[in-house]
Tab-separated table of C-alpha atoms and ligand atoms in Angstrom:
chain	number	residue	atom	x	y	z
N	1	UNK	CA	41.906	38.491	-16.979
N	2	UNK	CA	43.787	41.521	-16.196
N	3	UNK	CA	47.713	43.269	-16.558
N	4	UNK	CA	48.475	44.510	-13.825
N	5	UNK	CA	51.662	46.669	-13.799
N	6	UNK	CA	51.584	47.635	-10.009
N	7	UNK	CA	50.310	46.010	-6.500
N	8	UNK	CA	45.980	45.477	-7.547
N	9	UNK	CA	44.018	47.289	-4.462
N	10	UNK	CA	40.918	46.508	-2.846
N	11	UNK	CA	37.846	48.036	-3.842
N	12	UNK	CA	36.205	50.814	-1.239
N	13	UNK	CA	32.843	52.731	-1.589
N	14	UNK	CA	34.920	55.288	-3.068
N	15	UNK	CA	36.604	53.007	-5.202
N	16	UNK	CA	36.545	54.387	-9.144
N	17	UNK	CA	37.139	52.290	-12.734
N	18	UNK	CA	37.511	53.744	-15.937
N	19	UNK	CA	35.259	51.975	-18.376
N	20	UNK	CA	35.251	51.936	-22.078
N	21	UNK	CA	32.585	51.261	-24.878
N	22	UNK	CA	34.495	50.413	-28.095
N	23	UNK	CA	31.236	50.000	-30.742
N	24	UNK	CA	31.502	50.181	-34.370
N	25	UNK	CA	30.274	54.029	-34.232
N	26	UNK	CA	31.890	55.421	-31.349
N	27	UNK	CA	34.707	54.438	-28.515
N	28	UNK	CA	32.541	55.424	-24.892
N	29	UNK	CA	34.563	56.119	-22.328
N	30	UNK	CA	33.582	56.654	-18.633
N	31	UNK	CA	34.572	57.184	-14.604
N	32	UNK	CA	32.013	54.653	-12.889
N	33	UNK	CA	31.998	54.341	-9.157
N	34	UNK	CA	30.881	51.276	-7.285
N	35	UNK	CA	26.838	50.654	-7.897
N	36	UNK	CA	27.384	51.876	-11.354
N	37	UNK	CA	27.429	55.663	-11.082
N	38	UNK	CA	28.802	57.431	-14.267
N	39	UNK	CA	30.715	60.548	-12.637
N	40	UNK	CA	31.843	61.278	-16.074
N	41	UNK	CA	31.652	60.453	-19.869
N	42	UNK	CA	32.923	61.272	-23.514
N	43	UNK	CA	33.354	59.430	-26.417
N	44	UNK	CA	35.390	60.274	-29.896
N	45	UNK	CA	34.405	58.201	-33.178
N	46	UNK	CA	35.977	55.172	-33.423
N	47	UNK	CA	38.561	54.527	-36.314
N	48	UNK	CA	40.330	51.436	-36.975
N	49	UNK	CA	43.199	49.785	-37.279
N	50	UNK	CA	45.738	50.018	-34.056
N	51	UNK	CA	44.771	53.773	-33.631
N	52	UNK	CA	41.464	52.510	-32.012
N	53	UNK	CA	44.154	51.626	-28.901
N	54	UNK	CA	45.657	55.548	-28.947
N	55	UNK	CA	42.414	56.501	-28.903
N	56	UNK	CA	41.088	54.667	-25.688
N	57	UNK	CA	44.351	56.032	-24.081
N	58	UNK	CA	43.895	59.549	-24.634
N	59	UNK	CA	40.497	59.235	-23.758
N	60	UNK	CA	41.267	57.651	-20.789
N	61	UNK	CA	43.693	60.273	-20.423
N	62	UNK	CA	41.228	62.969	-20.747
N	63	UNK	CA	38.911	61.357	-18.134
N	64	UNK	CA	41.592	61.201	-15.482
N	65	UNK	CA	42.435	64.894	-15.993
N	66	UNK	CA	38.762	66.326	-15.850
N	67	UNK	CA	38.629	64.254	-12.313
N	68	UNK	CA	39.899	66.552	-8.726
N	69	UNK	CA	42.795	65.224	-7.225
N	70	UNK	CA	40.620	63.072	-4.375
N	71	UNK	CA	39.066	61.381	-6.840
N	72	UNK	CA	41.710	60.956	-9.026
N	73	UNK	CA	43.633	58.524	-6.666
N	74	UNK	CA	40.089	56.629	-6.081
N	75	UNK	CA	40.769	55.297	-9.607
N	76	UNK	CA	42.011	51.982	-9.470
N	77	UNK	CA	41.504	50.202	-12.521
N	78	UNK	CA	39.946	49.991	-16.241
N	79	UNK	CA	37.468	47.785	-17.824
N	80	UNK	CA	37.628	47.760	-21.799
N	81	UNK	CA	34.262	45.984	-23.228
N	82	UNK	CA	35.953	45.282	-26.884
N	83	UNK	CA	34.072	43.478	-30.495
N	84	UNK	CA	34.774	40.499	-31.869
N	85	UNK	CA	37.071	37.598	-30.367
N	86	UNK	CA	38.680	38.345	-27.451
N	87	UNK	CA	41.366	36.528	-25.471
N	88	UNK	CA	40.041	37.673	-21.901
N	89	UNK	CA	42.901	35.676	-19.830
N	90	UNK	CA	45.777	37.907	-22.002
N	91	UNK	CA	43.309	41.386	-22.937
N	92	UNK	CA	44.094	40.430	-26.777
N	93	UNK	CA	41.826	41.163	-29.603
N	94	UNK	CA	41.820	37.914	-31.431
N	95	UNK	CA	39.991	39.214	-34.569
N	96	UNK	CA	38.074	42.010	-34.361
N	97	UNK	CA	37.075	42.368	-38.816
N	98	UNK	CA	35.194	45.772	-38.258
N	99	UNK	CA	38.425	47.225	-36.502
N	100	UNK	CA	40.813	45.736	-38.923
N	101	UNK	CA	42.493	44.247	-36.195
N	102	UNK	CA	44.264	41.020	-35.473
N	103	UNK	CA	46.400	39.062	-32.743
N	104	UNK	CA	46.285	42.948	-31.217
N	105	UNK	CA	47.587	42.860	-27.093
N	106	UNK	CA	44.869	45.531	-26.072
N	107	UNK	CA	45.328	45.220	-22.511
N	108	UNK	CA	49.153	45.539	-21.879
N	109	UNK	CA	49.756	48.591	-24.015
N	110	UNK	CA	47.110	50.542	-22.385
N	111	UNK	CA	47.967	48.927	-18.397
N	112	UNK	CA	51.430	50.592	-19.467
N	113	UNK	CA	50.502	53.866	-20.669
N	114	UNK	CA	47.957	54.717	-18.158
N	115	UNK	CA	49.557	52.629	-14.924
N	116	UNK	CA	46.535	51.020	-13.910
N	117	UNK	CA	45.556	47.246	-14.405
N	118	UNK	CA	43.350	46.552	-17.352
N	119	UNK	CA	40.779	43.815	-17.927
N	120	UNK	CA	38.983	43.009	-21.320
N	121	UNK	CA	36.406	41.639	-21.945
N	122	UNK	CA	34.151	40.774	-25.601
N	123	UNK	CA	31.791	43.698	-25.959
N	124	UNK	CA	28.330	41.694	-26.087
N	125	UNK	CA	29.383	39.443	-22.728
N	126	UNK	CA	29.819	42.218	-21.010
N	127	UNK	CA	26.306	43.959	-21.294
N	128	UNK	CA	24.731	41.211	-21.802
N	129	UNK	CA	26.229	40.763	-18.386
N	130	UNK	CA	25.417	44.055	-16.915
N	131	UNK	CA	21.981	43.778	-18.293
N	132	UNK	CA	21.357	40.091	-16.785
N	133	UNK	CA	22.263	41.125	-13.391
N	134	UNK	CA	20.719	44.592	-13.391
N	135	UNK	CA	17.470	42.197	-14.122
N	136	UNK	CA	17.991	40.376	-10.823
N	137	UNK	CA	19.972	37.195	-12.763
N	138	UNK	CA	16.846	35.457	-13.710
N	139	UNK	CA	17.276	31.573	-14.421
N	140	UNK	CA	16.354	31.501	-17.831
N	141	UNK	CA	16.301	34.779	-20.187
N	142	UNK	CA	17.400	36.030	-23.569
N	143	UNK	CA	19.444	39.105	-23.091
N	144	UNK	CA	20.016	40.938	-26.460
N	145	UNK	CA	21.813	44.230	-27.168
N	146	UNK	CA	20.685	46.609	-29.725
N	147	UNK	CA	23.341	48.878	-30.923
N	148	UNK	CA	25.077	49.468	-34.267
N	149	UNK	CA	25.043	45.571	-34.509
N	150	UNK	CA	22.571	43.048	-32.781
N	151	UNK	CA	23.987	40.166	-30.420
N	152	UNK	CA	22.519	38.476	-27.753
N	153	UNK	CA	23.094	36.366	-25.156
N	154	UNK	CA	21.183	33.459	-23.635
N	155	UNK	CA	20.629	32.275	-20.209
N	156	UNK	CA	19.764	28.437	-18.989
N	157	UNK	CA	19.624	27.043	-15.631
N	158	UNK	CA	21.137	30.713	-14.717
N	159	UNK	CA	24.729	30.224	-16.749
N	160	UNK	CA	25.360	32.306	-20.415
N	161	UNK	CA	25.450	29.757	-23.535
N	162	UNK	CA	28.763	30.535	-25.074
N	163	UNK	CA	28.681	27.344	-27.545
N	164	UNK	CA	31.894	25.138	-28.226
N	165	UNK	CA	33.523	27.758	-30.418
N	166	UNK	CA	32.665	30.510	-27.358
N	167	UNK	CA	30.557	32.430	-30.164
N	168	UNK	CA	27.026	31.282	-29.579
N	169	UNK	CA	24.740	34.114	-29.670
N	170	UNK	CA	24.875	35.841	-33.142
N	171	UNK	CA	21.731	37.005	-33.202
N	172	UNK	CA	22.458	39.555	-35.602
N	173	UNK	CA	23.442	36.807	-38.347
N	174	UNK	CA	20.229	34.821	-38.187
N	175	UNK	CA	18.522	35.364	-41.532
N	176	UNK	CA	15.224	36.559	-41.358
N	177	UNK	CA	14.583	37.598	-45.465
N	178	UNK	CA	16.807	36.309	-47.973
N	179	UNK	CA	15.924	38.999	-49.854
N	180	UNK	CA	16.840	41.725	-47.474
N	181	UNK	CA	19.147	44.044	-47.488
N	182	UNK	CA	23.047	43.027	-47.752
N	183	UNK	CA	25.156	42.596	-44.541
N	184	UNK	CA	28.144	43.442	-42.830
N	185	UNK	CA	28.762	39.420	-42.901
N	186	UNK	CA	28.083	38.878	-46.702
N	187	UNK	CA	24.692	37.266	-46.468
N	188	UNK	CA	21.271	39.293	-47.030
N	189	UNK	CA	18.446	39.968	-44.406
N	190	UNK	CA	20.197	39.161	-41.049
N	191	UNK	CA	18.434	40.501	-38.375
N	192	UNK	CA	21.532	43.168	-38.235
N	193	UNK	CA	20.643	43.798	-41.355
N	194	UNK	CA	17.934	44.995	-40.628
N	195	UNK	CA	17.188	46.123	-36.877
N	196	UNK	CA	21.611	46.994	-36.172
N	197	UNK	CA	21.286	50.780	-35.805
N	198	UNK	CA	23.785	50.911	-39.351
N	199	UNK	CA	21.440	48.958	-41.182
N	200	UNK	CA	18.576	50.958	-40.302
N	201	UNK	CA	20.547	53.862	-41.254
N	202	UNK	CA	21.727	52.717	-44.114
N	203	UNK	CA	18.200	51.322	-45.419
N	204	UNK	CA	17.038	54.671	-44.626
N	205	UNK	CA	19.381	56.442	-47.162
N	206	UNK	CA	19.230	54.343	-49.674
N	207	UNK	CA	15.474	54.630	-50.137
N	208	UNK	CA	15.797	58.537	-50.606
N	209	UNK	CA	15.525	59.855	-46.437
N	210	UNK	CA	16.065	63.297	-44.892
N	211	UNK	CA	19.465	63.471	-44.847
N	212	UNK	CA	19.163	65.389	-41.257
N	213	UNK	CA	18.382	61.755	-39.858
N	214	UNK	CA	22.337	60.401	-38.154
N	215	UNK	CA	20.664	58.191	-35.467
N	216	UNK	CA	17.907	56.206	-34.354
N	217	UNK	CA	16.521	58.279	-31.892
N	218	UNK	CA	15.702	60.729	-34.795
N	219	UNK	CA	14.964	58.233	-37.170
N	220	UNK	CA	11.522	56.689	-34.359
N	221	UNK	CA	11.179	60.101	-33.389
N	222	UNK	CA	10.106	60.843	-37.133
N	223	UNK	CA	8.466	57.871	-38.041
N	224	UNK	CA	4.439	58.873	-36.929
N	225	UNK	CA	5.472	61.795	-39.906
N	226	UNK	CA	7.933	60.497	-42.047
N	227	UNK	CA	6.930	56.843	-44.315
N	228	UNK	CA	10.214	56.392	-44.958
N	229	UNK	CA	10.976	56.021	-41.122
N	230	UNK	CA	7.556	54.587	-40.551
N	231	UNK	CA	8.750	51.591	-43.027
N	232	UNK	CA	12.313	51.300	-41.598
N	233	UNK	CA	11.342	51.008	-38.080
N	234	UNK	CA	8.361	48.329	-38.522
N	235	UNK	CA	11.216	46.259	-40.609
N	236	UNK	CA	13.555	46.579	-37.862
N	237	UNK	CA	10.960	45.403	-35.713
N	238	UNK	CA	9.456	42.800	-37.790
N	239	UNK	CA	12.960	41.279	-37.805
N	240	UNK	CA	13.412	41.317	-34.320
N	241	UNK	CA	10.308	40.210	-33.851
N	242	UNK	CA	11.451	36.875	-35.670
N	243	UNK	CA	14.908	36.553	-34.541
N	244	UNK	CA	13.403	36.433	-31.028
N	245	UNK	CA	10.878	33.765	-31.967
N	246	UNK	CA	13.782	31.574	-33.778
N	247	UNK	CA	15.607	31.646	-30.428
N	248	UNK	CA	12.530	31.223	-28.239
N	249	UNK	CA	11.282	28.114	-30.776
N	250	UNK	CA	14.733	26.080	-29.580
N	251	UNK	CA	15.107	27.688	-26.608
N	252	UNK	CA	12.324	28.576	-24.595
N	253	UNK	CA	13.698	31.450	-22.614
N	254	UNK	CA	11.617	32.889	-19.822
N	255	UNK	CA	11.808	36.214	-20.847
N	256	UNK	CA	13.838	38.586	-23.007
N	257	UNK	CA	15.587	41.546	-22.066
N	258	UNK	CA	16.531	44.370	-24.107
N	259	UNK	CA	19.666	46.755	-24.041
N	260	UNK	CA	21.819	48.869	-26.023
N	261	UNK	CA	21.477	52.219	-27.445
N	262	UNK	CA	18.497	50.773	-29.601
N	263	UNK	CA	16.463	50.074	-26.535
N	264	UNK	CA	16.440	53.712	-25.274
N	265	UNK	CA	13.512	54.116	-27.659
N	266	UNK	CA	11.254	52.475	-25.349
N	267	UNK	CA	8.049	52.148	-25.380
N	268	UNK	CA	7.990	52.603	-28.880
N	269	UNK	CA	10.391	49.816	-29.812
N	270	UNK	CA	8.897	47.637	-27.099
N	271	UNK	CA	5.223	48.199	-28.128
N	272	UNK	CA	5.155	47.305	-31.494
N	273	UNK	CA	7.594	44.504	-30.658
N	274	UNK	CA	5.360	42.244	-28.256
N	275	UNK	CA	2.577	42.800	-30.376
N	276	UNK	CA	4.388	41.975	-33.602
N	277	UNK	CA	5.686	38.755	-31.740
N	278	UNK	CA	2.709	37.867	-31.118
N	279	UNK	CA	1.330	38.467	-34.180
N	280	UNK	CA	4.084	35.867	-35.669
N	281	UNK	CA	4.158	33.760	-33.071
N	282	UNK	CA	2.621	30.286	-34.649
N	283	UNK	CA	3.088	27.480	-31.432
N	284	UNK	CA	6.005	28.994	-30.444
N	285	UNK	CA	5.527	30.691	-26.624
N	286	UNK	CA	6.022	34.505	-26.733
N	287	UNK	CA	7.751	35.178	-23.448
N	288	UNK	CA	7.392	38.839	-21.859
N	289	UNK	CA	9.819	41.183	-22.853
N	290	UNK	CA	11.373	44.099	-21.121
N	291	UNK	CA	13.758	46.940	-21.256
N	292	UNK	CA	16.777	46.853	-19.140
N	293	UNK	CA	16.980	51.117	-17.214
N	294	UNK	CA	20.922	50.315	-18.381
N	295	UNK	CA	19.690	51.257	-22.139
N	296	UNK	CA	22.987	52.493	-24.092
N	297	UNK	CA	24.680	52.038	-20.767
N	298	UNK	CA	25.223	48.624	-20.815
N	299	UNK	CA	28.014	47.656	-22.474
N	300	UNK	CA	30.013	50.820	-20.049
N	301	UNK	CA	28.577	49.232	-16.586
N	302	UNK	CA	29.832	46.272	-18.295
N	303	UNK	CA	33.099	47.176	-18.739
N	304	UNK	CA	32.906	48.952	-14.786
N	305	UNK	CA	32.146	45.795	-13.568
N	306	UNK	CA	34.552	43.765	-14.778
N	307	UNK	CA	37.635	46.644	-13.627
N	308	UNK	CA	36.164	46.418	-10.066
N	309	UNK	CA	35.734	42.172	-10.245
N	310	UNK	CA	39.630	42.007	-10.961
N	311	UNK	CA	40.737	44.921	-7.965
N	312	UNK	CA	37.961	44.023	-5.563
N	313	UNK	CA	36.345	41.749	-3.041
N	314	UNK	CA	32.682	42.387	-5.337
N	315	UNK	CA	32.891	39.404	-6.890
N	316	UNK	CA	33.377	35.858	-6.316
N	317	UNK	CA	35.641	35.646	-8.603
N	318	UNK	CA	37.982	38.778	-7.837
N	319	UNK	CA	41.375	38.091	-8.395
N	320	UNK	CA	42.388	39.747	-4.842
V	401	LIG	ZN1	24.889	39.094	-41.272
């Protein structure tokens, strides 16, 4: 799971992991003590290709320097929580299409540079992760994360469905209008399509909005003023609404639980969505829904996590 270019330590309450973000906006980087703390955080825009790599370094790199000396030392490894298909046994990117990247070691090159061990893991397991255990690790649940792109996660009998290809959980690519809006993937009206934070974005634009609006937050914070982001929200919403009920039709989960940098908006994402769902809702079960307090966090603690599994005693399955 890890490289590990010198002896791995064990973790202390002091213990410190550099954590990193990459999303199809922006690469987050972060100094996360044990129990989650962020002591630190930036972030630079993420471009593709191998420079994404450089660009985790320096970051990295800049987080290290910005730290005192006694901290400093406390640092003891780095989690990278990276998109598409990830090799988590050698830290490779696979395929990763909206990095342009392919068969890329991500792990080794940056274990070298910054002499600490790295782990990787794929970007949606790892909040999804963060956000299942935050939520006490309940038995049965739909975790989904709402950020540029929408993935999810689902829980039975307490263990993740990862499928017999490992990519179960593509929430984002379940067609909700076939006469949507185009996607990332090709098709038209995936929920991503829709409800990802680009798509919204994007929809937004196209139909003639302020061109002030960059994000989401602005976008909901507008739309009790603006029709435009009135319409784009309750679309985003409606199609979340019936992703979730596709999944909870064959799946049944006990309850869904939402993260990302989508979710910090709440009350008014999670208002509209339970009563949309159960608006839609036929004879399928509408379970309760609920916001994870990691929000945009998730995919960071994440990414924590798994640097302090692979130094520490944490977690059952630390490496030692
Ligand atoms: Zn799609």
């Amino acid at each position: 799971m890890s490289q590990a270019p010198q002896s791995r330590r064990r973790a202390t309450d002091r213990t410190l992991a550099l954590a990193f973000d990459v999303g199809g906006t922006s690469v987050r980087g972060a100094v996360v003590g044990v129990d989650d703390v962020v002591m630190a955080e930036s972030r630079v825009a993420t471009r593709t290709g191998p420079a994404v790599l450089d660009d985790i370094a320096q970051l990295a790199e800049r987080l290290l320097a910005g730290l005192g000396p006694a901290d400093r030392v406390e640092v003891a490894g780095v989690g990278v929580a990276f998109p598409g298909l990830v090799d988590t046994e050698s830290g490779t990117s696979l395929k990763a299409v909206n990095l342009g990247l392919v068969d890329t070691p991500v792990a080794a090159p940056l274990a070298e540079r910054l002499g600490l061990p790295v782990a990787v893991s794929h970007d949606t397991a790892a909040a999804a992760g963060a956000i299942w255990a935050d939520a006490g690790s309940p038995a049965s649940a739909l975790v989904a994360v709402l950020g540029t792109g929408v993935a999810a996660v689902t829980y039975v009998e307490g263990r993740p469905i990862v499928g017999s290809s490992g990519q179960a959980g593509e929430l984002g690519h379940l067609v909700v209008d076939p006469t949507g809006p185009l996607c990332s993937c090709g098709l038209r009206g995936c929920v991503e399509a829709r409800a990802g934070a680009r798509g919204m974005l994007e929809t937004y634009a196209a139909l003639g909005g302020d061109t002030a609006v960059t994000g989401v937050a602005q976008l909901v914070a507008r739309a009790g003023q603006d029709r435009l982001a009135a319409q784009v929200w309750s679309e985003a919403i409606t199609a979340l609404a019936d992703g979730f009920l596709a999944v909870g039709a064959l799946l049944a989960p006990g309850e869904i639980l939402l993260g990302g940098g989508v979710a910090d908006a709440g009350s008014d994402l999670l208002d509209p969505l339970q009563a949309r769902m159960r608006e839609r809702a036929g004879v399928t079960a509408v379970p309760p829904v609920r916001l994870s307090a990691l929000g945009g966090r998730a995919g960071l603690v994440g990414a924590a996590r798994l640097a302090l599994a692979s130094i520490g005693p944490r977690s059952e399955e630390g490496s030692g």
